[in-house]
Short mmCIF file of C-alpha atoms in Angstrom, two decimals:
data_model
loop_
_atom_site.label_atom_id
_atom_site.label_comp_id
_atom_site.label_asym_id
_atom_site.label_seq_id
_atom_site.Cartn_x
_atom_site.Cartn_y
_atom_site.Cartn_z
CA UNK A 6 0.00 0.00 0.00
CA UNK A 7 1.53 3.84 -0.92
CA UNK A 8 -0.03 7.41 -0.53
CA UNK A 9 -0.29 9.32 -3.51
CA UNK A 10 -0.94 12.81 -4.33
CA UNK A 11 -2.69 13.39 -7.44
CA UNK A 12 -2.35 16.33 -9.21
CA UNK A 13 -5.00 17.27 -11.70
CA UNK A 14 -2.82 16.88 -14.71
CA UNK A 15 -3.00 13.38 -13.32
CA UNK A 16 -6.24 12.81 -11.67
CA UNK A 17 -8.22 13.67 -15.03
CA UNK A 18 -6.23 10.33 -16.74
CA UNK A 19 -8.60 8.72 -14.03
CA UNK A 20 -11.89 9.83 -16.03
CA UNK A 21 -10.69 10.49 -19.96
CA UNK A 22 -8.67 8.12 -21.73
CA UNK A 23 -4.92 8.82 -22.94
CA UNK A 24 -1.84 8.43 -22.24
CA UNK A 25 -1.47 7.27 -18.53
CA UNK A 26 -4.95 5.83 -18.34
CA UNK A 27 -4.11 2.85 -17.94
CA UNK A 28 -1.63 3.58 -14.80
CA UNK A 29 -3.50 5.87 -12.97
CA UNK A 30 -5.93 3.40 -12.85
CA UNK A 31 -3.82 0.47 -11.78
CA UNK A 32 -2.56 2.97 -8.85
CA UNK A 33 -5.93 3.98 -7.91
CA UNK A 34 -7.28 0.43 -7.93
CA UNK A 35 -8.98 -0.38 -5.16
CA UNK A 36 -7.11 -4.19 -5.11
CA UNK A 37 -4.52 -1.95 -4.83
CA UNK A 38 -5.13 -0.48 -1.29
CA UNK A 39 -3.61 2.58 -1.77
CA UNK A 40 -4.50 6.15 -0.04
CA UNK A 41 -5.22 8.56 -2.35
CA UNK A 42 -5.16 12.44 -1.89
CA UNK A 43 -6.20 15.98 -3.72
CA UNK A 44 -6.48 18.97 -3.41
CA UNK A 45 -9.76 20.51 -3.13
CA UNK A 46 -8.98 22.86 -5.91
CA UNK A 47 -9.18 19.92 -7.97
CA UNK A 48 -12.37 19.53 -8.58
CA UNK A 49 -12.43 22.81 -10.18
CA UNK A 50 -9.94 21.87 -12.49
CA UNK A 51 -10.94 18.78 -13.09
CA UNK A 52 -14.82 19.77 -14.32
CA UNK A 53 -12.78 22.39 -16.48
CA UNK A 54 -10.49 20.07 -17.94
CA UNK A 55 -13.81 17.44 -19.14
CA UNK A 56 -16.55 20.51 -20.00
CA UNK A 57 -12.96 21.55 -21.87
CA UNK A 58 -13.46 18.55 -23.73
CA UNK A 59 -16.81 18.59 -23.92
CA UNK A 60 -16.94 21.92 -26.15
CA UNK A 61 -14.17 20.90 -28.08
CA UNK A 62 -16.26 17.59 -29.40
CA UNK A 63 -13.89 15.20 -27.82
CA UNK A 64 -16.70 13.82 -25.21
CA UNK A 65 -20.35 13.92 -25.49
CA UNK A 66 -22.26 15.72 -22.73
CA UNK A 67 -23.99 12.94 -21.59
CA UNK A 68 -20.42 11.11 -20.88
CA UNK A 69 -18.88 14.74 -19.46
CA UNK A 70 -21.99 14.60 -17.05
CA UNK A 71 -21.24 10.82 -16.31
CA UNK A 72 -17.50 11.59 -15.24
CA UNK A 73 -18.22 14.04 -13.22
CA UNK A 74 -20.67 12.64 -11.18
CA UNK A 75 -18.36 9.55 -11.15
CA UNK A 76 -15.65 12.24 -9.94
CA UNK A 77 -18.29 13.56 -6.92
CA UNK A 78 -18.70 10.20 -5.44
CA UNK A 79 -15.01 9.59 -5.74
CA UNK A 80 -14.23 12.94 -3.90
CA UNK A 81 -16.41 12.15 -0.94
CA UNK A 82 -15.92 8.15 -0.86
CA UNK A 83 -12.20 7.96 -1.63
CA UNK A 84 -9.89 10.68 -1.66
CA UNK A 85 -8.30 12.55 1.35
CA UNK A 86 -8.38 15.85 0.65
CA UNK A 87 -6.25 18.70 1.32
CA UNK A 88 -8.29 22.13 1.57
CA UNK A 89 -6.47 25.53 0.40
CA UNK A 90 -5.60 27.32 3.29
CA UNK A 91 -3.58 30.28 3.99
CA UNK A 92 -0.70 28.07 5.04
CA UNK A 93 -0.86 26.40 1.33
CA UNK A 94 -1.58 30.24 -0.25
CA UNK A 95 2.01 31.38 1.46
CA UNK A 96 3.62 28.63 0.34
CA UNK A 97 2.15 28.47 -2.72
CA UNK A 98 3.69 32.07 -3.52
CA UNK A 99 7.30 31.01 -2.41
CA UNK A 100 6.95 28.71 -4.90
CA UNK A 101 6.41 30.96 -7.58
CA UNK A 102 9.44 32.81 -6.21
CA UNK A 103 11.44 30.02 -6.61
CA UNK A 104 10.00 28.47 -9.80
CA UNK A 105 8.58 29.60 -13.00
CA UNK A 106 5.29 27.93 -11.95
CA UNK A 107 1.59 29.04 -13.26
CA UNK A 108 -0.31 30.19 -9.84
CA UNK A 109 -3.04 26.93 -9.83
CA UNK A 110 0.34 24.44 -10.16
CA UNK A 111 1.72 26.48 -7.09
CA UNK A 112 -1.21 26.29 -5.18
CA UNK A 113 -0.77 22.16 -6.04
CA UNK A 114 2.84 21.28 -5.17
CA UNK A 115 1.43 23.81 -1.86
CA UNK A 116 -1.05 21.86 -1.22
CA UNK A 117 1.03 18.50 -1.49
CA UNK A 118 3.48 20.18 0.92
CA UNK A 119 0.60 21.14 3.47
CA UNK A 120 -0.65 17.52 3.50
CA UNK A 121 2.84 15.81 3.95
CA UNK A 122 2.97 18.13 6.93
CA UNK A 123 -0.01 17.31 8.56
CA UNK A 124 0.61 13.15 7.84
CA UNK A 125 3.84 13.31 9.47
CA UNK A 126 5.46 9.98 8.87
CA UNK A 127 3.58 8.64 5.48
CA UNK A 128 4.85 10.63 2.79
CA UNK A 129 2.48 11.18 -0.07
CA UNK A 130 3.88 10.63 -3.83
CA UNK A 131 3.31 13.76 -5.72
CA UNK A 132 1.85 12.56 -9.01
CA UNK A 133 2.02 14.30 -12.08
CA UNK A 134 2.06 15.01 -15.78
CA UNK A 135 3.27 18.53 -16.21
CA UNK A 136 7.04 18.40 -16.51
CA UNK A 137 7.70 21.95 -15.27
CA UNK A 138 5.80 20.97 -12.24
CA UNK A 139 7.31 17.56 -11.92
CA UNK A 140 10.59 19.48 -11.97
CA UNK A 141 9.97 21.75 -9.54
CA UNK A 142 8.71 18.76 -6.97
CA UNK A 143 12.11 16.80 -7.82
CA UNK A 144 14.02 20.13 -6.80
CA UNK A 145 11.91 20.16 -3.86
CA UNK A 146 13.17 16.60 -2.99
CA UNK A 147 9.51 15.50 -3.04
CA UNK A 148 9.09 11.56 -4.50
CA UNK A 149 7.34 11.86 -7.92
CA UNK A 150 5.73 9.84 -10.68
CA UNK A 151 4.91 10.81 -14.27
CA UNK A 152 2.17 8.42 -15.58
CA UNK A 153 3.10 9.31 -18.29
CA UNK A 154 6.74 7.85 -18.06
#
């Protein structure tokens, strides 16, 4: 069993196929056992990123709809999640002093550095498929994993 992080660039290869599909849902398994965490951000991002797709033709609406509902029941059943604070806000803006992160991935890798915090001992793995981001965790010494990779 392992404690993973997912960041939205990751979570949303949960609910629309590509590349990672396939082992984001081998790691979220439930055979699996493992703990999985998000920030609550994410489900903001994560109905952009499928309405996203929706407009663009890639997904019906009926299927968008599906997903996230699927996402909903997910969010209260099996993730831990990690709410945006003003501890995660401050360190989300030394982040973006230290990296040339976008504000929402800041607010991410903050939130992933709030939760290890507060778990003490279990260390989450930050999962991820933005490279500037999963640079920026590897500087940070955090564990990573690209699905991706």
């Amino acid at each position: 069993m392992a404690f993973y992080y997912l960041e939205t660039s990751a979570l949303v290869k949960l609910y629309v196929r590509g590349p990672g599909t396939e082992r984001m849902l081998a790691l979220a398994a439930r055979s699996s056992e493992n703990r999985l965490a998000v920030l609550a951000l994410s489900q903001v991002e994560l109905r952009s990123a499928v309405r996203r797709r929706e407009r663009n033709g890639e997904i019906p609406a009926l299927v968008a709809t599906q997903l996230l509902e699927a996402f909903k029941r997910h969010l209260e059943a099996r993730f831990v999640t990690q709410m945006v604070t003003d501890f995660v806000l401050d360190i989300a803006s030394a982040l973006v002093d230290r990296y040339a992160l976008r504000a929402f991935d800041a607010v991410q890798l903050a939130g992933y550095s709030a939760l290890k915090n507060s778990m003490g001992i279990d260390v989450p793995v930050f999962v991820c498929s933005d490279q500037v981001l999963l640079t920026a965790a590897q500087q940070e010494g955090i564990p990573i994993l690209d699905p991706c990779s």
